[in-house]
């Protein structure tokens, strides 16, 4: 495993170089255009993955997106092994959609009770920073700080809101529209592309960061901190 980690680091450093980052993105874009998710044979895909693909089509970003089917033991691997398996530039490019709940929110309060946060597996959400950021977002309508208490929503609540089970949560094709926050560190990725859930635990979705931001009209916030590349 140490050798795989060393290989992963070497690849990450190489692809972070401007010329190689550009080449990687050109290849990724060509592959996405040649075989977009909605034109591939998807009869075997779970219904939830179909829902994600349909949402990508509706937003006009299916031709810049790629869907990956991963092995059933994928989540038992360290992140660098997951990255190598899908030819992902680095573990930092692997992200997840997590539903955060403000447990102090009340219907008469401004803002939203739930937010879908896109965060890297190498990072964790700093809830204290998120509280300050959301309060600033609420502006003059913000209430006392005690009413801002962000925690990870229960898996049952996340399923009810998104229609996706744990490990497969995607920001596309959700049952209930939830404001999306993209952690700012994702916007600094080189090459500028990232991976996320695709509606089922065994499927992943990748697309350029810019395409995601333009399509989702997400908010961008510096609310995550680095934890571990493994």
mmCIF file with all atom_site columns, C-alpha atoms in Angstrom:
data_model
loop_
_atom_site.group_PDB
_atom_site.id
_atom_site.type_symbol
_atom_site.label_atom_id
_atom_site.label_alt_id
_atom_site.label_comp_id
_atom_site.label_asym_id
_atom_site.label_entity_id
_atom_site.label_seq_id
_atom_site.pdbx_PDB_ins_code
_atom_site.Cartn_x
_atom_site.Cartn_y
_atom_site.Cartn_z
_atom_site.occupancy
_atom_site.B_iso_or_equiv
_atom_site.pdbx_formal_charge
_atom_site.auth_seq_id
_atom_site.auth_comp_id
_atom_site.auth_asym_id
_atom_site.auth_atom_id
_atom_site.pdbx_PDB_model_num
ATOM 1   C CA . UNK A 1 1   ? 0.000   0.000  0.000   1.00 0.00 ? 1   UNK A CA 1
ATOM 2   C CA . UNK A 1 2   ? 2.903   2.354  0.691   1.00 0.00 ? 2   UNK A CA 1
ATOM 3   C CA . UNK A 1 3   ? 4.001   1.979  -2.929  1.00 0.00 ? 3   UNK A CA 1
ATOM 4   C CA . UNK A 1 4   ? 0.502   2.841  -4.141  1.00 0.00 ? 4   UNK A CA 1
ATOM 5   C CA . UNK A 1 5   ? 0.490   5.912  -1.915  1.00 0.00 ? 5   UNK A CA 1
ATOM 6   C CA . UNK A 1 6   ? 3.855   7.004  -3.357  1.00 0.00 ? 6   UNK A CA 1
ATOM 7   C CA . UNK A 1 7   ? 2.562   6.497  -6.905  1.00 0.00 ? 7   UNK A CA 1
ATOM 8   C CA . UNK A 1 8   ? -0.572  8.496  -6.074  1.00 0.00 ? 8   UNK A CA 1
ATOM 9   C CA . UNK A 1 9   ? 1.512   11.390 -4.744  1.00 0.00 ? 9   UNK A CA 1
ATOM 10  C CA . UNK A 1 10  ? 3.770   11.364 -7.823  1.00 0.00 ? 10  UNK A CA 1
ATOM 11  C CA . UNK A 1 11  ? 0.756   11.446 -10.144 1.00 0.00 ? 11  UNK A CA 1
ATOM 12  C CA . UNK A 1 12  ? -0.846  14.260 -8.144  1.00 0.00 ? 12  UNK A CA 1
ATOM 13  C CA . UNK A 1 13  ? 2.298   16.384 -8.320  1.00 0.00 ? 13  UNK A CA 1
ATOM 14  C CA . UNK A 1 14  ? 2.716   15.734 -12.042 1.00 0.00 ? 14  UNK A CA 1
ATOM 15  C CA . UNK A 1 15  ? -0.886  16.552 -12.964 1.00 0.00 ? 15  UNK A CA 1
ATOM 16  C CA . UNK A 1 16  ? -0.807  19.722 -10.880 1.00 0.00 ? 16  UNK A CA 1
ATOM 17  C CA . UNK A 1 17  ? 1.672   21.156 -13.388 1.00 0.00 ? 17  UNK A CA 1
ATOM 18  C CA . UNK A 1 18  ? -0.163  23.512 -15.803 1.00 0.00 ? 18  UNK A CA 1
ATOM 19  C CA . UNK A 1 19  ? 0.788   21.711 -19.005 1.00 0.00 ? 19  UNK A CA 1
ATOM 20  C CA . UNK A 1 20  ? -0.197  18.273 -17.701 1.00 0.00 ? 20  UNK A CA 1
ATOM 21  C CA . UNK A 1 21  ? -3.335  19.612 -16.056 1.00 0.00 ? 21  UNK A CA 1
ATOM 22  C CA . UNK A 1 22  ? -4.410  20.996 -19.422 1.00 0.00 ? 22  UNK A CA 1
ATOM 23  C CA . UNK A 1 23  ? -3.692  17.696 -21.173 1.00 0.00 ? 23  UNK A CA 1
ATOM 24  C CA . UNK A 1 24  ? -5.664  15.789 -18.553 1.00 0.00 ? 24  UNK A CA 1
ATOM 25  C CA . UNK A 1 25  ? -8.663  18.098 -18.966 1.00 0.00 ? 25  UNK A CA 1
ATOM 26  C CA . UNK A 1 26  ? -8.532  17.808 -22.746 1.00 0.00 ? 26  UNK A CA 1
ATOM 27  C CA . UNK A 1 27  ? -8.571  14.016 -22.457 1.00 0.00 ? 27  UNK A CA 1
ATOM 28  C CA . UNK A 1 28  ? -11.365 14.076 -19.863 1.00 0.00 ? 28  UNK A CA 1
ATOM 29  C CA . UNK A 1 29  ? -13.474 16.388 -22.034 1.00 0.00 ? 29  UNK A CA 1
ATOM 30  C CA . UNK A 1 30  ? -12.922 14.276 -25.143 1.00 0.00 ? 30  UNK A CA 1
ATOM 31  C CA . UNK A 1 31  ? -13.956 11.115 -23.293 1.00 0.00 ? 31  UNK A CA 1
ATOM 32  C CA . UNK A 1 32  ? -17.059 12.794 -21.857 1.00 0.00 ? 32  UNK A CA 1
ATOM 33  C CA . UNK A 1 33  ? -18.166 14.073 -25.282 1.00 0.00 ? 33  UNK A CA 1
ATOM 34  C CA . UNK A 1 34  ? -17.489 10.724 -26.944 1.00 0.00 ? 34  UNK A CA 1
ATOM 35  C CA . UNK A 1 35  ? -19.531 8.762  -24.418 1.00 0.00 ? 35  UNK A CA 1
ATOM 36  C CA . UNK A 1 36  ? -21.882 10.978 -22.355 1.00 0.00 ? 36  UNK A CA 1
ATOM 37  C CA . UNK A 1 37  ? -23.882 9.192  -19.633 1.00 0.00 ? 37  UNK A CA 1
ATOM 38  C CA . UNK A 1 38  ? -27.233 9.514  -21.425 1.00 0.00 ? 38  UNK A CA 1
ATOM 39  C CA . UNK A 1 39  ? -25.922 7.839  -24.599 1.00 0.00 ? 39  UNK A CA 1
ATOM 40  C CA . UNK A 1 40  ? -24.252 4.876  -22.955 1.00 0.00 ? 40  UNK A CA 1
ATOM 41  C CA . UNK A 1 41  ? -25.929 1.532  -22.367 1.00 0.00 ? 41  UNK A CA 1
ATOM 42  C CA . UNK A 1 42  ? -27.424 2.150  -18.955 1.00 0.00 ? 42  UNK A CA 1
ATOM 43  C CA . UNK A 1 43  ? -30.020 -0.613 -18.686 1.00 0.00 ? 43  UNK A CA 1
ATOM 44  C CA . UNK A 1 44  ? -28.142 -2.104 -15.749 1.00 0.00 ? 44  UNK A CA 1
ATOM 45  C CA . UNK A 1 45  ? -27.909 1.183  -13.847 1.00 0.00 ? 45  UNK A CA 1
ATOM 46  C CA . UNK A 1 46  ? -30.075 1.521  -10.699 1.00 0.00 ? 46  UNK A CA 1
ATOM 47  C CA . UNK A 1 47  ? -33.132 3.844  -10.995 1.00 0.00 ? 47  UNK A CA 1
ATOM 48  C CA . UNK A 1 48  ? -31.452 6.445  -8.789  1.00 0.00 ? 48  UNK A CA 1
ATOM 49  C CA . UNK A 1 49  ? -28.506 6.671  -11.196 1.00 0.00 ? 49  UNK A CA 1
ATOM 50  C CA . UNK A 1 50  ? -30.963 7.085  -14.080 1.00 0.00 ? 50  UNK A CA 1
ATOM 51  C CA . UNK A 1 51  ? -32.462 10.005 -12.143 1.00 0.00 ? 51  UNK A CA 1
ATOM 52  C CA . UNK A 1 52  ? -29.062 11.656 -11.838 1.00 0.00 ? 52  UNK A CA 1
ATOM 53  C CA . UNK A 1 53  ? -28.356 11.204 -15.545 1.00 0.00 ? 53  UNK A CA 1
ATOM 54  C CA . UNK A 1 54  ? -31.745 12.678 -16.428 1.00 0.00 ? 54  UNK A CA 1
ATOM 55  C CA . UNK A 1 55  ? -30.944 15.718 -14.275 1.00 0.00 ? 55  UNK A CA 1
ATOM 56  C CA . UNK A 1 56  ? -27.591 16.139 -16.039 1.00 0.00 ? 56  UNK A CA 1
ATOM 57  C CA . UNK A 1 57  ? -29.388 16.109 -19.387 1.00 0.00 ? 57  UNK A CA 1
ATOM 58  C CA . UNK A 1 58  ? -31.909 18.677 -18.179 1.00 0.00 ? 58  UNK A CA 1
ATOM 59  C CA . UNK A 1 59  ? -29.092 20.991 -17.084 1.00 0.00 ? 59  UNK A CA 1
ATOM 60  C CA . UNK A 1 60  ? -27.192 20.504 -20.342 1.00 0.00 ? 60  UNK A CA 1
ATOM 61  C CA . UNK A 1 61  ? -24.067 19.089 -18.697 1.00 0.00 ? 61  UNK A CA 1
ATOM 62  C CA . UNK A 1 62  ? -24.329 15.412 -19.600 1.00 0.00 ? 62  UNK A CA 1
ATOM 63  C CA . UNK A 1 63  ? -21.758 15.857 -22.368 1.00 0.00 ? 63  UNK A CA 1
ATOM 64  C CA . UNK A 1 64  ? -19.138 17.132 -19.901 1.00 0.00 ? 64  UNK A CA 1
ATOM 65  C CA . UNK A 1 65  ? -19.824 14.454 -17.291 1.00 0.00 ? 65  UNK A CA 1
ATOM 66  C CA . UNK A 1 66  ? -18.609 10.901 -16.765 1.00 0.00 ? 66  UNK A CA 1
ATOM 67  C CA . UNK A 1 67  ? -20.193 8.081  -14.763 1.00 0.00 ? 67  UNK A CA 1
ATOM 68  C CA . UNK A 1 68  ? -18.027 5.393  -13.147 1.00 0.00 ? 68  UNK A CA 1
ATOM 69  C CA . UNK A 1 69  ? -19.099 2.005  -11.778 1.00 0.00 ? 69  UNK A CA 1
ATOM 70  C CA . UNK A 1 70  ? -16.889 1.020  -8.834  1.00 0.00 ? 70  UNK A CA 1
ATOM 71  C CA . UNK A 1 71  ? -16.388 -2.370 -7.098  1.00 0.00 ? 71  UNK A CA 1
ATOM 72  C CA . UNK A 1 72  ? -18.567 -3.269 -4.124  1.00 0.00 ? 72  UNK A CA 1
ATOM 73  C CA . UNK A 1 73  ? -15.569 -3.111 -1.766  1.00 0.00 ? 73  UNK A CA 1
ATOM 74  C CA . UNK A 1 74  ? -14.602 0.375  -2.979  1.00 0.00 ? 74  UNK A CA 1
ATOM 75  C CA . UNK A 1 75  ? -15.259 2.043  0.381   1.00 0.00 ? 75  UNK A CA 1
ATOM 76  C CA . UNK A 1 76  ? -12.955 -0.361 2.175   1.00 0.00 ? 76  UNK A CA 1
ATOM 77  C CA . UNK A 1 77  ? -10.026 1.096  0.206   1.00 0.00 ? 77  UNK A CA 1
ATOM 78  C CA . UNK A 1 78  ? -7.967  4.134  1.252   1.00 0.00 ? 78  UNK A CA 1
ATOM 79  C CA . UNK A 1 79  ? -8.766  7.238  -0.797  1.00 0.00 ? 79  UNK A CA 1
ATOM 80  C CA . UNK A 1 80  ? -5.538  7.100  -2.787  1.00 0.00 ? 80  UNK A CA 1
ATOM 81  C CA . UNK A 1 81  ? -6.435  3.585  -3.983  1.00 0.00 ? 81  UNK A CA 1
ATOM 82  C CA . UNK A 1 82  ? -9.910  4.780  -4.980  1.00 0.00 ? 82  UNK A CA 1
ATOM 83  C CA . UNK A 1 83  ? -8.316  7.626  -6.928  1.00 0.00 ? 83  UNK A CA 1
ATOM 84  C CA . UNK A 1 84  ? -5.931  5.319  -8.765  1.00 0.00 ? 84  UNK A CA 1
ATOM 85  C CA . UNK A 1 85  ? -8.747  2.938  -9.686  1.00 0.00 ? 85  UNK A CA 1
ATOM 86  C CA . UNK A 1 86  ? -10.698 5.677  -11.516 1.00 0.00 ? 86  UNK A CA 1
ATOM 87  C CA . UNK A 1 87  ? -7.602  7.538  -12.826 1.00 0.00 ? 87  UNK A CA 1
ATOM 88  C CA . UNK A 1 88  ? -8.497  10.459 -10.570 1.00 0.00 ? 88  UNK A CA 1
ATOM 89  C CA . UNK A 1 89  ? -5.652  13.047 -10.363 1.00 0.00 ? 89  UNK A CA 1
ATOM 90  C CA . UNK A 1 90  ? -5.434  12.919 -6.562  1.00 0.00 ? 90  UNK A CA 1
ATOM 91  C CA . UNK A 1 91  ? -7.374  11.846 -3.448  1.00 0.00 ? 91  UNK A CA 1
ATOM 92  C CA . UNK A 1 92  ? -8.329  15.517 -3.003  1.00 0.00 ? 92  UNK A CA 1
ATOM 93  C CA . UNK A 1 93  ? -10.421 15.279 -6.182  1.00 0.00 ? 93  UNK A CA 1
ATOM 94  C CA . UNK A 1 94  ? -12.736 12.741 -4.518  1.00 0.00 ? 94  UNK A CA 1
ATOM 95  C CA . UNK A 1 95  ? -15.706 14.531 -2.963  1.00 0.00 ? 95  UNK A CA 1
ATOM 96  C CA . UNK A 1 96  ? -19.034 13.769 -1.340  1.00 0.00 ? 96  UNK A CA 1
ATOM 97  C CA . UNK A 1 97  ? -22.392 15.452 -0.943  1.00 0.00 ? 97  UNK A CA 1
ATOM 98  C CA . UNK A 1 98  ? -23.411 15.742 2.703   1.00 0.00 ? 98  UNK A CA 1
ATOM 99  C CA . UNK A 1 99  ? -26.680 17.140 4.016   1.00 0.00 ? 99  UNK A CA 1
ATOM 100 C CA . UNK A 1 100 ? -26.102 19.508 6.924   1.00 0.00 ? 100 UNK A CA 1
ATOM 101 C CA . UNK A 1 101 ? -28.969 20.367 9.262   1.00 0.00 ? 101 UNK A CA 1
ATOM 102 C CA . UNK A 1 102 ? -29.302 23.511 11.346  1.00 0.00 ? 102 UNK A CA 1
ATOM 103 C CA . UNK A 1 103 ? -30.804 22.021 14.503  1.00 0.00 ? 103 UNK A CA 1
ATOM 104 C CA . UNK A 1 104 ? -31.514 25.473 15.888  1.00 0.00 ? 104 UNK A CA 1
ATOM 105 C CA . UNK A 1 105 ? -33.549 26.616 12.869  1.00 0.00 ? 105 UNK A CA 1
ATOM 106 C CA . UNK A 1 106 ? -37.211 27.544 13.183  1.00 0.00 ? 106 UNK A CA 1
ATOM 107 C CA . UNK A 1 107 ? -39.753 28.293 10.398  1.00 0.00 ? 107 UNK A CA 1
ATOM 108 C CA . UNK A 1 108 ? -39.782 31.981 11.321  1.00 0.00 ? 108 UNK A CA 1
ATOM 109 C CA . UNK A 1 109 ? -35.993 32.202 10.960  1.00 0.00 ? 109 UNK A CA 1
ATOM 110 C CA . UNK A 1 110 ? -34.211 33.362 7.790   1.00 0.00 ? 110 UNK A CA 1
ATOM 111 C CA . UNK A 1 111 ? -32.184 31.081 5.539   1.00 0.00 ? 111 UNK A CA 1
ATOM 112 C CA . UNK A 1 112 ? -32.630 27.338 5.325   1.00 0.00 ? 112 UNK A CA 1
ATOM 113 C CA . UNK A 1 113 ? -32.736 24.400 7.697   1.00 0.00 ? 113 UNK A CA 1
ATOM 114 C CA . UNK A 1 114 ? -30.768 22.149 5.342   1.00 0.00 ? 114 UNK A CA 1
ATOM 115 C CA . UNK A 1 115 ? -27.780 22.669 3.064   1.00 0.00 ? 115 UNK A CA 1
ATOM 116 C CA . UNK A 1 116 ? -26.081 20.203 0.725   1.00 0.00 ? 116 UNK A CA 1
ATOM 117 C CA . UNK A 1 117 ? -22.342 20.686 1.161   1.00 0.00 ? 117 UNK A CA 1
ATOM 118 C CA . UNK A 1 118 ? -19.831 19.425 -1.389  1.00 0.00 ? 118 UNK A CA 1
ATOM 119 C CA . UNK A 1 119 ? -16.685 18.540 0.531   1.00 0.00 ? 119 UNK A CA 1
ATOM 120 C CA . UNK A 1 120 ? -13.538 16.581 -0.258  1.00 0.00 ? 120 UNK A CA 1
ATOM 121 C CA . UNK A 1 121 ? -12.843 13.241 1.414   1.00 0.00 ? 121 UNK A CA 1
ATOM 122 C CA . UNK A 1 122 ? -9.475  14.696 2.409   1.00 0.00 ? 122 UNK A CA 1
ATOM 123 C CA . UNK A 1 123 ? -11.238 17.499 4.288   1.00 0.00 ? 123 UNK A CA 1
ATOM 124 C CA . UNK A 1 124 ? -13.871 17.921 6.969   1.00 0.00 ? 124 UNK A CA 1
ATOM 125 C CA . UNK A 1 125 ? -16.510 20.608 7.400   1.00 0.00 ? 125 UNK A CA 1
ATOM 126 C CA . UNK A 1 126 ? -15.684 23.186 10.059  1.00 0.00 ? 126 UNK A CA 1
ATOM 127 C CA . UNK A 1 127 ? -19.132 23.680 11.592  1.00 0.00 ? 127 UNK A CA 1
ATOM 128 C CA . UNK A 1 128 ? -18.077 26.776 13.538  1.00 0.00 ? 128 UNK A CA 1
ATOM 129 C CA . UNK A 1 129 ? -16.912 28.434 10.329  1.00 0.00 ? 129 UNK A CA 1
ATOM 130 C CA . UNK A 1 130 ? -20.081 27.308 8.564   1.00 0.00 ? 130 UNK A CA 1
ATOM 131 C CA . UNK A 1 131 ? -22.203 28.897 11.285  1.00 0.00 ? 131 UNK A CA 1
ATOM 132 C CA . UNK A 1 132 ? -20.411 32.225 10.871  1.00 0.00 ? 132 UNK A CA 1
ATOM 133 C CA . UNK A 1 133 ? -20.672 32.025 7.080   1.00 0.00 ? 133 UNK A CA 1
ATOM 134 C CA . UNK A 1 134 ? -24.417 31.272 7.084   1.00 0.00 ? 134 UNK A CA 1
ATOM 135 C CA . UNK A 1 135 ? -25.079 34.038 9.612   1.00 0.00 ? 135 UNK A CA 1
ATOM 136 C CA . UNK A 1 136 ? -23.252 36.479 7.348   1.00 0.00 ? 136 UNK A CA 1
ATOM 137 C CA . UNK A 1 137 ? -25.321 35.145 4.437   1.00 0.00 ? 137 UNK A CA 1
ATOM 138 C CA . UNK A 1 138 ? -28.522 35.854 6.380   1.00 0.00 ? 138 UNK A CA 1
ATOM 139 C CA . UNK A 1 139 ? -27.333 39.459 6.798   1.00 0.00 ? 139 UNK A CA 1
ATOM 140 C CA . UNK A 1 140 ? -29.597 41.836 8.656   1.00 0.00 ? 140 UNK A CA 1
ATOM 141 C CA . UNK A 1 141 ? -32.208 39.081 9.072   1.00 0.00 ? 141 UNK A CA 1
ATOM 142 C CA . UNK A 1 142 ? -29.881 36.831 11.053  1.00 0.00 ? 142 UNK A CA 1
ATOM 143 C CA . UNK A 1 143 ? -30.995 35.706 14.485  1.00 0.00 ? 143 UNK A CA 1
ATOM 144 C CA . UNK A 1 144 ? -29.033 34.980 17.653  1.00 0.00 ? 144 UNK A CA 1
ATOM 145 C CA . UNK A 1 145 ? -26.051 32.677 17.208  1.00 0.00 ? 145 UNK A CA 1
ATOM 146 C CA . UNK A 1 146 ? -27.626 30.052 19.487  1.00 0.00 ? 146 UNK A CA 1
ATOM 147 C CA . UNK A 1 147 ? -30.103 29.327 16.676  1.00 0.00 ? 147 UNK A CA 1
ATOM 148 C CA . UNK A 1 148 ? -27.298 28.188 14.354  1.00 0.00 ? 148 UNK A CA 1
ATOM 149 C CA . UNK A 1 149 ? -26.221 24.656 15.170  1.00 0.00 ? 149 UNK A CA 1
ATOM 150 C CA . UNK A 1 150 ? -25.089 22.737 12.093  1.00 0.00 ? 150 UNK A CA 1
ATOM 151 C CA . UNK A 1 151 ? -24.698 18.985 12.274  1.00 0.00 ? 151 UNK A CA 1
ATOM 152 C CA . UNK A 1 152 ? -24.674 16.151 9.767   1.00 0.00 ? 152 UNK A CA 1
ATOM 153 C CA . UNK A 1 153 ? -28.291 15.192 9.061   1.00 0.00 ? 153 UNK A CA 1
ATOM 154 C CA . UNK A 1 154 ? -29.343 11.655 9.977   1.00 0.00 ? 154 UNK A CA 1
ATOM 155 C CA . UNK A 1 155 ? -29.088 9.207  7.083   1.00 0.00 ? 155 UNK A CA 1
ATOM 156 C CA . UNK A 1 156 ? -32.879 8.729  7.176   1.00 0.00 ? 156 UNK A CA 1
ATOM 157 C CA . UNK A 1 157 ? -33.430 12.481 6.812   1.00 0.00 ? 157 UNK A CA 1
ATOM 158 C CA . UNK A 1 158 ? -30.860 12.697 4.029   1.00 0.00 ? 158 UNK A CA 1
ATOM 159 C CA . UNK A 1 159 ? -32.605 9.841  2.198   1.00 0.00 ? 159 UNK A CA 1
ATOM 160 C CA . UNK A 1 160 ? -36.000 11.512 2.594   1.00 0.00 ? 160 UNK A CA 1
ATOM 161 C CA . UNK A 1 161 ? -34.721 14.826 1.224   1.00 0.00 ? 161 UNK A CA 1
ATOM 162 C CA . UNK A 1 162 ? -32.483 13.559 -1.570  1.00 0.00 ? 162 UNK A CA 1
ATOM 163 C CA . UNK A 1 163 ? -33.842 10.141 -2.433  1.00 0.00 ? 163 UNK A CA 1
ATOM 164 C CA . UNK A 1 164 ? -30.319 8.721  -2.211  1.00 0.00 ? 164 UNK A CA 1
ATOM 165 C CA . UNK A 1 165 ? -28.835 6.320  0.330   1.00 0.00 ? 165 UNK A CA 1
ATOM 166 C CA . UNK A 1 166 ? -25.557 6.891  2.164   1.00 0.00 ? 166 UNK A CA 1
ATOM 167 C CA . UNK A 1 167 ? -22.555 6.662  -0.151  1.00 0.00 ? 167 UNK A CA 1
ATOM 168 C CA . UNK A 1 168 ? -24.607 7.520  -3.217  1.00 0.00 ? 168 UNK A CA 1
ATOM 169 C CA . UNK A 1 169 ? -25.884 11.010 -2.395  1.00 0.00 ? 169 UNK A CA 1
ATOM 170 C CA . UNK A 1 170 ? -25.699 13.305 -5.410  1.00 0.00 ? 170 UNK A CA 1
ATOM 171 C CA . UNK A 1 171 ? -26.550 16.998 -5.745  1.00 0.00 ? 171 UNK A CA 1
ATOM 172 C CA . UNK A 1 172 ? -28.316 16.136 -9.027  1.00 0.00 ? 172 UNK A CA 1
ATOM 173 C CA . UNK A 1 173 ? -31.757 14.542 -9.223  1.00 0.00 ? 173 UNK A CA 1
ATOM 174 C CA . UNK A 1 174 ? -32.657 15.190 -5.592  1.00 0.00 ? 174 UNK A CA 1
ATOM 175 C CA . UNK A 1 175 ? -36.279 14.868 -4.468  1.00 0.00 ? 175 UNK A CA 1
ATOM 176 C CA . UNK A 1 176 ? -36.225 18.159 -2.551  1.00 0.00 ? 176 UNK A CA 1
ATOM 177 C CA . UNK A 1 177 ? -34.235 21.147 -3.761  1.00 0.00 ? 177 UNK A CA 1
ATOM 178 C CA . UNK A 1 178 ? -31.610 22.035 -1.167  1.00 0.00 ? 178 UNK A CA 1
ATOM 179 C CA . UNK A 1 179 ? -29.192 24.996 -1.385  1.00 0.00 ? 179 UNK A CA 1
ATOM 180 C CA . UNK A 1 180 ? -25.768 23.737 -2.448  1.00 0.00 ? 180 UNK A CA 1
ATOM 181 C CA . UNK A 1 181 ? -22.521 24.951 -0.902  1.00 0.00 ? 181 UNK A CA 1
ATOM 182 C CA . UNK A 1 182 ? -19.274 24.052 -2.640  1.00 0.00 ? 182 UNK A CA 1
ATOM 183 C CA . UNK A 1 183 ? -16.274 24.104 -0.331  1.00 0.00 ? 183 UNK A CA 1
ATOM 184 C CA . UNK A 1 184 ? -13.853 26.702 -1.682  1.00 0.00 ? 184 UNK A CA 1
ATOM 185 C CA . UNK A 1 185 ? -10.877 24.341 -1.644  1.00 0.00 ? 185 UNK A CA 1
ATOM 186 C CA . UNK A 1 186 ? -12.503 22.355 -4.480  1.00 0.00 ? 186 UNK A CA 1
ATOM 187 C CA . UNK A 1 187 ? -12.201 25.398 -6.744  1.00 0.00 ? 187 UNK A CA 1
ATOM 188 C CA . UNK A 1 188 ? -8.405  25.246 -6.397  1.00 0.00 ? 188 UNK A CA 1
ATOM 189 C CA . UNK A 1 189 ? -8.078  21.682 -7.668  1.00 0.00 ? 189 UNK A CA 1
ATOM 190 C CA . UNK A 1 190 ? -5.676  21.025 -10.524 1.00 0.00 ? 190 UNK A CA 1
ATOM 191 C CA . UNK A 1 191 ? -6.765  19.626 -12.907 1.00 0.00 ? 191 UNK A CA 1
ATOM 192 C CA . UNK A 1 192 ? -10.078 21.479 -12.245 1.00 0.00 ? 192 UNK A CA 1
ATOM 193 C CA . UNK A 1 193 ? -12.388 18.453 -12.173 1.00 0.00 ? 193 UNK A CA 1
ATOM 194 C CA . UNK A 1 194 ? -13.913 16.499 -9.279  1.00 0.00 ? 194 UNK A CA 1
ATOM 195 C CA . UNK A 1 195 ? -15.758 13.290 -8.423  1.00 0.00 ? 195 UNK A CA 1
ATOM 196 C CA . UNK A 1 196 ? -18.948 12.891 -6.381  1.00 0.00 ? 196 UNK A CA 1
ATOM 197 C CA . UNK A 1 197 ? -21.816 10.492 -5.700  1.00 0.00 ? 197 UNK A CA 1
ATOM 198 C CA . UNK A 1 198 ? -23.990 9.476  -8.660  1.00 0.00 ? 198 UNK A CA 1
ATOM 199 C CA . UNK A 1 199 ? -27.146 8.236  -6.936  1.00 0.00 ? 199 UNK A CA 1
ATOM 200 C CA . UNK A 1 200 ? -25.935 4.813  -5.832  1.00 0.00 ? 200 UNK A CA 1
ATOM 201 C CA . UNK A 1 201 ? -23.066 3.671  -3.617  1.00 0.00 ? 201 UNK A CA 1
ATOM 202 C CA . UNK A 1 202 ? -21.461 1.793  -6.525  1.00 0.00 ? 202 UNK A CA 1
ATOM 203 C CA . UNK A 1 203 ? -21.530 4.715  -8.992  1.00 0.00 ? 203 UNK A CA 1
ATOM 204 C CA . UNK A 1 204 ? -19.531 7.956  -9.124  1.00 0.00 ? 204 UNK A CA 1
ATOM 205 C CA . UNK A 1 205 ? -19.944 11.104 -11.197 1.00 0.00 ? 205 UNK A CA 1
ATOM 206 C CA . UNK A 1 206 ? -17.182 13.414 -12.417 1.00 0.00 ? 206 UNK A CA 1
ATOM 207 C CA . UNK A 1 207 ? -17.281 16.799 -14.116 1.00 0.00 ? 207 UNK A CA 1
ATOM 208 C CA . UNK A 1 208 ? -15.269 20.026 -14.407 1.00 0.00 ? 208 UNK A CA 1
ATOM 209 C CA . UNK A 1 209 ? -15.607 22.302 -11.385 1.00 0.00 ? 209 UNK A CA 1
ATOM 210 C CA . UNK A 1 210 ? -16.644 25.236 -13.586 1.00 0.00 ? 210 UNK A CA 1
ATOM 211 C CA . UNK A 1 211 ? -19.436 23.212 -15.207 1.00 0.00 ? 211 UNK A CA 1
ATOM 212 C CA . UNK A 1 212 ? -20.750 22.252 -11.770 1.00 0.00 ? 212 UNK A CA 1
ATOM 213 C CA . UNK A 1 213 ? -20.742 25.836 -10.507 1.00 0.00 ? 213 UNK A CA 1
ATOM 214 C CA . UNK A 1 214 ? -22.444 27.194 -13.627 1.00 0.00 ? 214 UNK A CA 1
ATOM 215 C CA . UNK A 1 215 ? -25.096 24.465 -13.688 1.00 0.00 ? 215 UNK A CA 1
ATOM 216 C CA . UNK A 1 216 ? -26.012 24.386 -10.005 1.00 0.00 ? 216 UNK A CA 1
ATOM 217 C CA . UNK A 1 217 ? -25.578 28.109 -9.235  1.00 0.00 ? 217 UNK A CA 1
ATOM 218 C CA . UNK A 1 218 ? -24.099 26.876 -5.972  1.00 0.00 ? 218 UNK A CA 1
ATOM 219 C CA . UNK A 1 219 ? -22.634 29.052 -3.271  1.00 0.00 ? 219 UNK A CA 1
ATOM 220 C CA . UNK A 1 220 ? -18.906 28.814 -2.603  1.00 0.00 ? 220 UNK A CA 1
ATOM 221 C CA . UNK A 1 221 ? -17.632 29.003 0.961   1.00 0.00 ? 221 UNK A CA 1
ATOM 222 C CA . UNK A 1 222 ? -14.352 28.443 2.767   1.00 0.00 ? 222 UNK A CA 1
ATOM 223 C CA . UNK A 1 223 ? -15.798 26.108 5.415   1.00 0.00 ? 223 UNK A CA 1
ATOM 224 C CA . UNK A 1 224 ? -13.594 22.996 5.269   1.00 0.00 ? 224 UNK A CA 1
ATOM 225 C CA . UNK A 1 225 ? -10.214 22.056 6.686   1.00 0.00 ? 225 UNK A CA 1
ATOM 226 C CA . UNK A 1 226 ? -7.670  19.504 5.476   1.00 0.00 ? 226 UNK A CA 1
ATOM 227 C CA . UNK A 1 227 ? -7.515  16.275 7.461   1.00 0.00 ? 227 UNK A CA 1
ATOM 228 C CA . UNK A 1 228 ? -5.678  13.496 5.637   1.00 0.00 ? 228 UNK A CA 1
ATOM 229 C CA . UNK A 1 229 ? -4.828  12.541 2.053   1.00 0.00 ? 229 UNK A CA 1
ATOM 230 C CA . UNK A 1 230 ? -5.385  8.845  2.766   1.00 0.00 ? 230 UNK A CA 1
#
